[in-house]
Short mmCIF file of N, CA and C in Angstrom, two decimals:
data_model
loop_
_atom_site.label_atom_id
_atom_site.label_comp_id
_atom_site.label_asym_id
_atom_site.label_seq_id
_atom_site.Cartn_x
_atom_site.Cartn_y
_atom_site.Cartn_z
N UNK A 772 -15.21 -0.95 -24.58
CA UNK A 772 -14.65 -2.25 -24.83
C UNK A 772 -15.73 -3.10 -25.50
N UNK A 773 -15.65 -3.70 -26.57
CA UNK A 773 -16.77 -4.68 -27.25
C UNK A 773 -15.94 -5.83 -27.16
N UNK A 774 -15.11 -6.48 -26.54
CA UNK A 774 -14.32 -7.84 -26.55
C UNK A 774 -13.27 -8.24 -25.42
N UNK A 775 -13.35 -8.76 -24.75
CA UNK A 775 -12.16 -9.13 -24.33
C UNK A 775 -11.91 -11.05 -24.49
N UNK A 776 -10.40 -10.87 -24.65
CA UNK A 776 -9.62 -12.49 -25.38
C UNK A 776 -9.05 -12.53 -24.15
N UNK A 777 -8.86 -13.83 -24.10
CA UNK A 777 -8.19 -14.87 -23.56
C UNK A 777 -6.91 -15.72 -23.70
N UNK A 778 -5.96 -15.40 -23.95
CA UNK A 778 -5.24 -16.23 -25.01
C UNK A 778 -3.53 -17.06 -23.85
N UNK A 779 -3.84 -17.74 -23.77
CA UNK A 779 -2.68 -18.55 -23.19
C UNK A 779 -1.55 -19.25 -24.04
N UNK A 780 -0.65 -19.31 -23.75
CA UNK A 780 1.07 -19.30 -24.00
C UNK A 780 1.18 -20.77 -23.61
N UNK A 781 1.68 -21.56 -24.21
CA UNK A 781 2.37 -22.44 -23.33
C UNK A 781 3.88 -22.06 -23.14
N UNK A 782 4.09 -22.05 -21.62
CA UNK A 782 5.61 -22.05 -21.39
C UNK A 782 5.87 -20.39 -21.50
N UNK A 783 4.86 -19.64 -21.07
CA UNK A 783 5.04 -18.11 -21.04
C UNK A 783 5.69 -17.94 -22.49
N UNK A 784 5.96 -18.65 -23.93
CA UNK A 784 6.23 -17.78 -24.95
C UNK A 784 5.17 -16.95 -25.10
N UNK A 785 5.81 -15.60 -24.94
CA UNK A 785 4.39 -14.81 -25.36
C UNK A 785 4.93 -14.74 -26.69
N UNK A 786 6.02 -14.64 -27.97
CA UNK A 786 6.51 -14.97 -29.02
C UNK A 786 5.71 -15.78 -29.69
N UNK A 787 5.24 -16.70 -29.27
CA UNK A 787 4.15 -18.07 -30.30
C UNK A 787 3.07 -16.84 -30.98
N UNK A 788 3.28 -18.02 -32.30
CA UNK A 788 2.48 -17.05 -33.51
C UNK A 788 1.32 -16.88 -33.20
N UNK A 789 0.43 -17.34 -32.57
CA UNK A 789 -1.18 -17.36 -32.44
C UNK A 789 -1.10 -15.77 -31.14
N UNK A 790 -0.84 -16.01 -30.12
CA UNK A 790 0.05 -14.80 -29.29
C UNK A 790 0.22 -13.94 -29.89
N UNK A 791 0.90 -13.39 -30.81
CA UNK A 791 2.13 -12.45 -31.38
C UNK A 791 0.95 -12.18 -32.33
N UNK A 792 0.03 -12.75 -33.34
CA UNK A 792 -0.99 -12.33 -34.19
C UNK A 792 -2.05 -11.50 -33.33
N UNK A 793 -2.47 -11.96 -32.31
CA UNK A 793 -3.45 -11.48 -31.32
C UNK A 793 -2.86 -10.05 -30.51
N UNK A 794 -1.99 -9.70 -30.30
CA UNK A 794 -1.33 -8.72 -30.08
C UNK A 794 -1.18 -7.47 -30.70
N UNK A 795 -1.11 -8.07 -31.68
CA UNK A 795 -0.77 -7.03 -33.06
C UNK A 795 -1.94 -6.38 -33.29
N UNK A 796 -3.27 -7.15 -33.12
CA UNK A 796 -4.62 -6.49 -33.66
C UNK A 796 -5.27 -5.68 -32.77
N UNK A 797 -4.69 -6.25 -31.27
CA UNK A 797 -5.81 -5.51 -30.32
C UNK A 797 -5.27 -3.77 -29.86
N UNK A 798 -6.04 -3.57 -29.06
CA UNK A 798 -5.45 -2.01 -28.37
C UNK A 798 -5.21 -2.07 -27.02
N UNK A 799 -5.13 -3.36 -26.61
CA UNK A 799 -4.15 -3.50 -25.72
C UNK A 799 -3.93 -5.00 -24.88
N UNK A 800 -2.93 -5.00 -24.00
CA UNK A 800 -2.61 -6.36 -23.48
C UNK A 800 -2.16 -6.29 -22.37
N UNK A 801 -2.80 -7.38 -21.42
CA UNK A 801 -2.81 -7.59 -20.04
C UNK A 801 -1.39 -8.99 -19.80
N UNK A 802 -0.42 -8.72 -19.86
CA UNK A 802 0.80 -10.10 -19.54
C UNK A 802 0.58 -10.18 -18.21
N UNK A 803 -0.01 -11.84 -17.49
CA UNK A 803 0.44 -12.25 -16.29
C UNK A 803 1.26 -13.42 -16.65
N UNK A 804 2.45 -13.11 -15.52
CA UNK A 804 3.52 -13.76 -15.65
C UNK A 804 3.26 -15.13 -14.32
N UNK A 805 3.71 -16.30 -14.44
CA UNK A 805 3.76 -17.14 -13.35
C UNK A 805 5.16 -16.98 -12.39
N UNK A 806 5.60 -16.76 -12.90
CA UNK A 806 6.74 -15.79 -11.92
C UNK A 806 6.84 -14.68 -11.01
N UNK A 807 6.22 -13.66 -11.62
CA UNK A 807 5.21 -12.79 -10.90
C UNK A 807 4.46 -13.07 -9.55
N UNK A 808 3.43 -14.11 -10.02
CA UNK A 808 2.54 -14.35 -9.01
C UNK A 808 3.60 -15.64 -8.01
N UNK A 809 4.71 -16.48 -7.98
CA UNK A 809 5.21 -17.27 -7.28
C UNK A 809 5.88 -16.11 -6.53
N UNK A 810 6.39 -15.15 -6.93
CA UNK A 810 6.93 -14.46 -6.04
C UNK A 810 6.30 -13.71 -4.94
N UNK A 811 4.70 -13.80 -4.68
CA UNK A 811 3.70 -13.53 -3.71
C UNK A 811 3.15 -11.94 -4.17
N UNK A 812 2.90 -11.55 -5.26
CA UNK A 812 3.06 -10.14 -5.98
C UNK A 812 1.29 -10.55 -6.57
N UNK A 813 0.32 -10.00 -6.07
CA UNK A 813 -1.24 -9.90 -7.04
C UNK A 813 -1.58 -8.89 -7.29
N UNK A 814 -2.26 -8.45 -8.27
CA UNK A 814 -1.89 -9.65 -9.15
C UNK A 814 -1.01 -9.46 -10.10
N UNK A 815 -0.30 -10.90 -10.53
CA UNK A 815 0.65 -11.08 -11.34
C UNK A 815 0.54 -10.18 -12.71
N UNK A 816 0.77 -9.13 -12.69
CA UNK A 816 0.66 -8.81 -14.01
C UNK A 816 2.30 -8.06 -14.67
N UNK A 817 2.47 -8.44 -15.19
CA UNK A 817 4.17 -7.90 -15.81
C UNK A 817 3.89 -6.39 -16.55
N UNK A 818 3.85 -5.24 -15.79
CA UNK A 818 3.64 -3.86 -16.58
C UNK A 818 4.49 -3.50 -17.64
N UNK A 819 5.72 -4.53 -17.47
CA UNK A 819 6.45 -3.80 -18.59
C UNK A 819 6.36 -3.94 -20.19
N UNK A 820 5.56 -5.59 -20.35
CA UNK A 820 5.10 -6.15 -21.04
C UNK A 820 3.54 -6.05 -21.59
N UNK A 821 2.90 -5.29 -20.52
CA UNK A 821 1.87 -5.09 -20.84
C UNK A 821 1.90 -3.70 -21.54
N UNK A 822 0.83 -3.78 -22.38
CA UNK A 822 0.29 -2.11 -22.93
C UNK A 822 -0.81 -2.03 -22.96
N UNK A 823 -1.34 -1.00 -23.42
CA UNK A 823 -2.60 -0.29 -23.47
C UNK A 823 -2.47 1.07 -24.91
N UNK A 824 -2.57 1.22 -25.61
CA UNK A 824 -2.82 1.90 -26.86
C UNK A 824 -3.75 3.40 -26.52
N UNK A 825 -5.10 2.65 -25.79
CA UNK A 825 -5.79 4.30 -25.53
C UNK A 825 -5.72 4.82 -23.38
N UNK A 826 -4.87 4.15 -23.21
CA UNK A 826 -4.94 4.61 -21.74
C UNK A 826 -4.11 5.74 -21.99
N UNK A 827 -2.82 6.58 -22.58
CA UNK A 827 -2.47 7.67 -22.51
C UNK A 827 -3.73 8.84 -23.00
N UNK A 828 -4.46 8.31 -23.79
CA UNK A 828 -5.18 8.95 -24.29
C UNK A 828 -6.74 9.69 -22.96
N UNK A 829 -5.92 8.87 -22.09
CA UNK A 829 -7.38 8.80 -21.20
C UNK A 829 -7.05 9.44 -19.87
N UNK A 830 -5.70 9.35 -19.85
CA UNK A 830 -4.86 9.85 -18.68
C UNK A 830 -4.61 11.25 -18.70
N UNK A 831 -4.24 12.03 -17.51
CA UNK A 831 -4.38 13.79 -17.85
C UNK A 831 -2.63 13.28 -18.18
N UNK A 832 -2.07 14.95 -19.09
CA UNK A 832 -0.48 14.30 -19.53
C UNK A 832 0.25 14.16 -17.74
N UNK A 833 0.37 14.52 -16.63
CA UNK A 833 1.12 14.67 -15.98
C UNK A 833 0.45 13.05 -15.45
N UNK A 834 -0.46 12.40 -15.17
CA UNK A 834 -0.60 10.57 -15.17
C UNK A 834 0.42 10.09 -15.98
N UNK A 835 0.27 10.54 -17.57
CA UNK A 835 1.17 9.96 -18.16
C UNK A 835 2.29 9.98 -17.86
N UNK A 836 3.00 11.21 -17.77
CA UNK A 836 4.29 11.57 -16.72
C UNK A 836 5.11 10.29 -16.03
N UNK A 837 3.64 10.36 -15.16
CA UNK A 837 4.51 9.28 -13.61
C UNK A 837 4.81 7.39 -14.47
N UNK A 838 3.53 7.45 -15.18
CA UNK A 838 3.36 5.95 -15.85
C UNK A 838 4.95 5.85 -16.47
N UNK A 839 5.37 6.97 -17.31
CA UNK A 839 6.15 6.48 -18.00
C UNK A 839 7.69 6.37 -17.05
N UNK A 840 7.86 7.42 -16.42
CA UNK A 840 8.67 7.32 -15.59
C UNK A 840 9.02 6.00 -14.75
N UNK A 841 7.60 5.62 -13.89
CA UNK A 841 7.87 4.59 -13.14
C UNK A 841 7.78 3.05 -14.41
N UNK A 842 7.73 3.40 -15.18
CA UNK A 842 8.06 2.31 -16.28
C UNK A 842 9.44 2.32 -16.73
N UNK A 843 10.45 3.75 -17.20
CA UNK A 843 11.71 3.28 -17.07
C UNK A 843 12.46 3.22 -15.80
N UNK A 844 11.80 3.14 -14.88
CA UNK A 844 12.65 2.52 -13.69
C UNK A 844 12.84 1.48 -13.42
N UNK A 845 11.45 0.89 -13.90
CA UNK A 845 11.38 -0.56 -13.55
C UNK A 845 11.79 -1.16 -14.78
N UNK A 846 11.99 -0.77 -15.99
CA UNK A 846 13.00 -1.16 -17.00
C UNK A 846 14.52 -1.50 -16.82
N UNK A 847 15.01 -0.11 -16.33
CA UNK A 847 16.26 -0.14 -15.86
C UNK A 847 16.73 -1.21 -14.86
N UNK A 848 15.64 -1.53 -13.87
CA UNK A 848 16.24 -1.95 -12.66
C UNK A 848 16.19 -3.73 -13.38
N UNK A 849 15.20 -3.67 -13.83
CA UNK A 849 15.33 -5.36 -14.75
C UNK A 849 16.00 -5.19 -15.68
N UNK A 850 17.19 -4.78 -16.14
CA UNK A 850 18.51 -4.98 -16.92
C UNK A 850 19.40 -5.17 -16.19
N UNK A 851 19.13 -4.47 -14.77
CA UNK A 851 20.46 -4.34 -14.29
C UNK A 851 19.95 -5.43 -12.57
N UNK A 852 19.18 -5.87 -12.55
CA UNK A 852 18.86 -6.57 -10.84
C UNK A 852 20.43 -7.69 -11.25
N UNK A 853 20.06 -8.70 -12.09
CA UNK A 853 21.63 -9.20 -12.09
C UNK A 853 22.80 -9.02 -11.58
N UNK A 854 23.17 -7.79 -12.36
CA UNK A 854 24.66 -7.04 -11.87
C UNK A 854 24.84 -6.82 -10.35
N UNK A 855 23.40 -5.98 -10.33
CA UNK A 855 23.20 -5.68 -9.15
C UNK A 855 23.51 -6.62 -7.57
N UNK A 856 22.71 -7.88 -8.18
CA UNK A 856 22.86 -8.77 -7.11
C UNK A 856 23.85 -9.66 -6.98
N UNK A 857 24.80 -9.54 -8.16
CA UNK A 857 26.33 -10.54 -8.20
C UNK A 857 27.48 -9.24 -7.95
N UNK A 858 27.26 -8.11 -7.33
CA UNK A 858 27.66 -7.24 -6.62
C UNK A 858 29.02 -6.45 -7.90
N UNK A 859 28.17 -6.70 -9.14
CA UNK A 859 29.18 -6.35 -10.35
C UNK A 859 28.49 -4.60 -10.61
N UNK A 860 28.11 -4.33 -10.11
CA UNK A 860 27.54 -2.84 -10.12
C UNK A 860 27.42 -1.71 -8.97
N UNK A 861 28.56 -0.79 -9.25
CA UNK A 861 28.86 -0.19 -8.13
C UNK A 861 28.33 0.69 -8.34
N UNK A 862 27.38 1.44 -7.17
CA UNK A 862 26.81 2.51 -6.88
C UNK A 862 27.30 3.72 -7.08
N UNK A 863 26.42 4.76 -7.92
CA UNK A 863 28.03 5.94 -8.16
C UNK A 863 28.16 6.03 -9.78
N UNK A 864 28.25 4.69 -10.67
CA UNK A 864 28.24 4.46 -11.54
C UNK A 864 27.77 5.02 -12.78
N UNK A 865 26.10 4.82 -12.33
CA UNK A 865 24.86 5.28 -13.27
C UNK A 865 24.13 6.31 -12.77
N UNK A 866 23.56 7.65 -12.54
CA UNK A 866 22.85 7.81 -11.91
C UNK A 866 21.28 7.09 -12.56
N UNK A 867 20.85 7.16 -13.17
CA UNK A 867 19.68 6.18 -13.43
C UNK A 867 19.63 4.92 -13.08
N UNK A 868 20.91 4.15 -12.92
CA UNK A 868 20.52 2.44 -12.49
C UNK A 868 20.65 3.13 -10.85
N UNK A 869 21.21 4.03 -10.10
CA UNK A 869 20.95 4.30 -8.47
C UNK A 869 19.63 4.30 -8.35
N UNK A 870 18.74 5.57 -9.37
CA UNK A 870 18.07 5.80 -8.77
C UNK A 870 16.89 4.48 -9.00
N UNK A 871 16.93 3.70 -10.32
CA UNK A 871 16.31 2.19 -10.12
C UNK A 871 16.17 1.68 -9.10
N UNK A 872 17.68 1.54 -8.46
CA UNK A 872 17.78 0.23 -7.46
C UNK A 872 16.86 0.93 -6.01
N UNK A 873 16.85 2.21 -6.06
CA UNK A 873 15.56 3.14 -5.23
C UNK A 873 14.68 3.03 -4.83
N UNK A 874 14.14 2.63 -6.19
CA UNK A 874 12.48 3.10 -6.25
C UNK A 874 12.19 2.30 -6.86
N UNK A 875 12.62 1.10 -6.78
CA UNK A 875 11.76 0.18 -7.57
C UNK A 875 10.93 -0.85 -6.40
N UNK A 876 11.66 -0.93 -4.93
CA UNK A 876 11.16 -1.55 -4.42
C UNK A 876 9.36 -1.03 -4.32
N UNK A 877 9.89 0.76 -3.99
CA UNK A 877 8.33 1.40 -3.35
C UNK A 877 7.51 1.01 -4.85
N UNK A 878 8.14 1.09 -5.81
CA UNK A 878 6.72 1.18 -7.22
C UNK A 878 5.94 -0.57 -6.82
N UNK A 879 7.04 -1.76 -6.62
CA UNK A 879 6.65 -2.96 -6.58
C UNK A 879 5.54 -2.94 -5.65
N UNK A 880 5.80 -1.90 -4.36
CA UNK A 880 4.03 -1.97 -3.32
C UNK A 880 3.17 -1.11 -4.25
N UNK A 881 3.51 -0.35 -4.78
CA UNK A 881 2.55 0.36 -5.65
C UNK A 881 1.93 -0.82 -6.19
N UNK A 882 2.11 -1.96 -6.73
CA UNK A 882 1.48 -2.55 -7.49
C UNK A 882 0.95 -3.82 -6.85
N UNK A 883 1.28 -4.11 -5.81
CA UNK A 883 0.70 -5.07 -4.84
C UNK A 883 -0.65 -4.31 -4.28
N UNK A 884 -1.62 -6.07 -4.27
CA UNK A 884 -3.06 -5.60 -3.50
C UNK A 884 -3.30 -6.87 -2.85
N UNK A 885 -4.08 -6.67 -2.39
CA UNK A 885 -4.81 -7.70 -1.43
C UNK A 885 -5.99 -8.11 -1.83
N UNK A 886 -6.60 -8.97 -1.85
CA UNK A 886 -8.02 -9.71 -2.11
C UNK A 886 -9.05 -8.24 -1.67
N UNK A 887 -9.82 -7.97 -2.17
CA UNK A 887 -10.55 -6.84 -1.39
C UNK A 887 -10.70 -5.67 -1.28
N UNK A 888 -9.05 -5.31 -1.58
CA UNK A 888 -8.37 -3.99 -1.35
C UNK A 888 -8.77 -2.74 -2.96
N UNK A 889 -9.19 -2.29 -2.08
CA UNK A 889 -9.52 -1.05 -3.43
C UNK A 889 -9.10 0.09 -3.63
N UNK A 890 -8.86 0.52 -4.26
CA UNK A 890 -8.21 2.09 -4.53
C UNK A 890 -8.74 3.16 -5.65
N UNK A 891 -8.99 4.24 -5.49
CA UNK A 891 -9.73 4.93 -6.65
C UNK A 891 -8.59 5.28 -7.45
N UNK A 892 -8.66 5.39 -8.52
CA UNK A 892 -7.52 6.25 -9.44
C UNK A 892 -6.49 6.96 -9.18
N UNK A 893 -7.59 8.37 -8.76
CA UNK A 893 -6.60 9.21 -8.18
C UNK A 893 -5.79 8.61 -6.91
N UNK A 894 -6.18 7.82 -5.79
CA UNK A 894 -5.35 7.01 -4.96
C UNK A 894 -4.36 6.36 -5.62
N UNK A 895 -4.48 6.01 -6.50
CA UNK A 895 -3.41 5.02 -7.34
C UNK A 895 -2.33 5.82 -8.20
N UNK A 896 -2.72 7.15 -8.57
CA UNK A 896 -1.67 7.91 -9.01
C UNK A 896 -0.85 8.54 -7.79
N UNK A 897 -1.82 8.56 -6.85
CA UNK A 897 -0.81 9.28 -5.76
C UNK A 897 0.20 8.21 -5.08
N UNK A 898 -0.21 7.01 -4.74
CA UNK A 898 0.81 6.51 -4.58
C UNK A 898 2.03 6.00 -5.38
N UNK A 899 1.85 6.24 -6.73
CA UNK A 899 2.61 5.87 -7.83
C UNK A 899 4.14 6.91 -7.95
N UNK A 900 3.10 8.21 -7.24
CA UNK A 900 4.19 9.59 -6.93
C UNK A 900 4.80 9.57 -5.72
N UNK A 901 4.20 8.93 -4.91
CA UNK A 901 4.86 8.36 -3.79
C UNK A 901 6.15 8.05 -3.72
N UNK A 902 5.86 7.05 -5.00
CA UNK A 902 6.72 5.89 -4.70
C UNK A 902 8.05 6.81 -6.08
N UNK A 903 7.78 7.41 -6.65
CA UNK A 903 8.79 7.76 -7.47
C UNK A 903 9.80 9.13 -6.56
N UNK A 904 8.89 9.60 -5.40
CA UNK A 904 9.67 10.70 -4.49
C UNK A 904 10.15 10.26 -3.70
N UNK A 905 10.55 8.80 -3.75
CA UNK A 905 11.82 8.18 -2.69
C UNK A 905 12.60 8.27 -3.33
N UNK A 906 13.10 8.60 -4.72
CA UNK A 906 14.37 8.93 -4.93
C UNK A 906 15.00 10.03 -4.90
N UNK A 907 14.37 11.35 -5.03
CA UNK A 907 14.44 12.43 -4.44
C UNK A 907 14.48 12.97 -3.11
N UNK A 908 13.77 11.93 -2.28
CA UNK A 908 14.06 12.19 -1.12
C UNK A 908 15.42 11.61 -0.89
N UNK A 909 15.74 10.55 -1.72
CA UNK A 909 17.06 9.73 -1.11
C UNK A 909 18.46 10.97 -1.41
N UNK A 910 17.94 11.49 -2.59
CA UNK A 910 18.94 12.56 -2.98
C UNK A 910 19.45 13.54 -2.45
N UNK A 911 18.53 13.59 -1.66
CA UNK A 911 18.34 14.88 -1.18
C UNK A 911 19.50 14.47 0.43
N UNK A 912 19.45 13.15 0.45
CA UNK A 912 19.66 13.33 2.26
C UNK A 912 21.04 12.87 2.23
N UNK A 913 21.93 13.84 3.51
CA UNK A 913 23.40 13.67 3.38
C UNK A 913 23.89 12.28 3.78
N UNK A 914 25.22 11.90 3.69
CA UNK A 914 25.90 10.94 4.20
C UNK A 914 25.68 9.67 3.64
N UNK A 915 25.95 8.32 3.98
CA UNK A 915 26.35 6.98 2.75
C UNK A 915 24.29 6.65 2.99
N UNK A 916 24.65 5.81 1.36
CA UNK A 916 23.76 5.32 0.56
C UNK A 916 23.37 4.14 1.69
N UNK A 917 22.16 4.00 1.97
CA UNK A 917 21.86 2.72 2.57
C UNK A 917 21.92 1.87 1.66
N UNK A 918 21.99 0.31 2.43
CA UNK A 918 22.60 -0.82 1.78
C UNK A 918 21.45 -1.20 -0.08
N UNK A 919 21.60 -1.93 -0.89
CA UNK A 919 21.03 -1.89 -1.84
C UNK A 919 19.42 -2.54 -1.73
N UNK A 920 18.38 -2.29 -1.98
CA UNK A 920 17.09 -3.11 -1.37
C UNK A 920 17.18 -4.30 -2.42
N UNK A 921 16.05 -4.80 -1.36
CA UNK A 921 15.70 -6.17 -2.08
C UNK A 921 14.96 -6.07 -3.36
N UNK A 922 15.06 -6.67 -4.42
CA UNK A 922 14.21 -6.30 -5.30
C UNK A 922 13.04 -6.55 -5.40
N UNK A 923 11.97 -5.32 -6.37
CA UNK A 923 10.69 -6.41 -7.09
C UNK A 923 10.89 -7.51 -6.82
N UNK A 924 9.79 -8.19 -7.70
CA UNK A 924 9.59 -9.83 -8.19
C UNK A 924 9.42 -9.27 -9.55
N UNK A 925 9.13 -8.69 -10.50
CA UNK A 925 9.61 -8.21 -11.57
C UNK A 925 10.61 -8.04 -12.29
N UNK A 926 4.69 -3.27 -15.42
CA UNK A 926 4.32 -1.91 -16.08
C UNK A 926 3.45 -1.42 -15.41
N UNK A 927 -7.39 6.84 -11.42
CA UNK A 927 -6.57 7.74 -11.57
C UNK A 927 -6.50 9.52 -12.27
N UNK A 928 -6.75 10.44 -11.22
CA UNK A 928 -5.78 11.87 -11.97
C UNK A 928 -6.86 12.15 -12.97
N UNK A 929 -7.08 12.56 -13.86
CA UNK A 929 -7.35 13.88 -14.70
C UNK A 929 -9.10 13.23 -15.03
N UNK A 930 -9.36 12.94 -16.73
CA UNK A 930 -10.72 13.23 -16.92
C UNK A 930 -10.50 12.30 -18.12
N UNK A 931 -11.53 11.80 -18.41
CA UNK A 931 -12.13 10.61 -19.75
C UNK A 931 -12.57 10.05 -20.00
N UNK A 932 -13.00 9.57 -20.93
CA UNK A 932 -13.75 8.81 -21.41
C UNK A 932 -13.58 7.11 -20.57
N UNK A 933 -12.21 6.96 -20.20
CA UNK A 933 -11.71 6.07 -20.05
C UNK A 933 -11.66 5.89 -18.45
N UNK A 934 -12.10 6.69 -17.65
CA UNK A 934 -11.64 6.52 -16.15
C UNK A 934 -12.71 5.52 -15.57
N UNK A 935 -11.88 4.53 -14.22
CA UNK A 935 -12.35 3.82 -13.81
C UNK A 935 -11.77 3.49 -12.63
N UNK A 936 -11.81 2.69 -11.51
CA UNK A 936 -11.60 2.89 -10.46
C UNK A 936 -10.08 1.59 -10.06
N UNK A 937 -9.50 1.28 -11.65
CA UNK A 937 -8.32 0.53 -11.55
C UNK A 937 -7.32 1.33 -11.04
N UNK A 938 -6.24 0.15 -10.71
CA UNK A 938 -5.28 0.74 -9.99
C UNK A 938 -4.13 1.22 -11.08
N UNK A 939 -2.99 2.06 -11.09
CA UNK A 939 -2.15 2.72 -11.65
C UNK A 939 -1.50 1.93 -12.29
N UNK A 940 -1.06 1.96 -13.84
CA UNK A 940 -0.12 1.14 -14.25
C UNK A 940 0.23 0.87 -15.62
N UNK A 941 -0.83 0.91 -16.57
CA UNK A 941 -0.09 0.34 -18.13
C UNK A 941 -0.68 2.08 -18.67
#
């Protein structure tokens, strides 16, 4: 890394041209949302919005795997938490928005920490797999669907150049 920016939004447009120019140039971007963090979630960082350019590059492919996975879940489940919660989406429906409404709660502790709290990489991929084998486990087990969870508030493993002792995520 030879730089890191700073660049604030007014009014969360991350769209504003000065934003949207700064984006374009770098190799990657950290979005914290104030929504995020009101919802008691640290730290606030919006993964879905965020990227990173050389973290696949740094990740073994089966990291990449889980990243991308637990990224369209938590895609899915933010298209559909709406429906979901004005009870316009019946279970049964999608199997991908089920298995969203799943596993999105466990990925949301995946991404919660505490002041203090540390985790090595590989800790952070394992719970990332954790949290994506509650839907398989849910699949797996007979008789009715427990009730729908509450949602998010809502985007390690192999060898590189790039490893460091952050937690799982862009």
């Amino acid at each position: 890394m030879t730089a890191m920016f700073s660049v604030l939004v007014e009014g969360d447009d991350h769209n504003e041209p000065v934003a949207d120019a700064v984006r374009g140039i770098l190799d990657g971007h950290v979005v914290m949302e104030r929504r995020i963090a009101e919802s008691g979630r640290y730290p606030a960082i919006n993964v879905l919005r965020s990227l990173s350019r050389t973290v696949p590059g740094c990740n073994a492919p089966e990291e990449n795997t889980l990243v991308q996975e637990a990224r369209g879940d938590l895609s899915t489940w933010e298209e559909m938490q709406d429906m979901v919660r004005l009870g316009a989406y019946r279970p049964g429906n999608d199997p991908q928005v089920d298995r969203a409404i799943r596993v999105a709660p466990a990925i949301e502790n995946v991404l919660k920490q505490q002041r203090g709290e540390k985790a090595t990489l590989a800790e952070s991929f394992d719970a990332l797999r954790g949290a994506l084998s509650v839907a398989e486990v849910l699949d797996e087990s007979p008789g009715p669907r427990a009730p729908v969870p509450d949602p998010p508030a809502q985007d390690g493993g192999g060898s590189g150049p790039c490893r460091t002792g952050a937690r799982a995520g862009s």
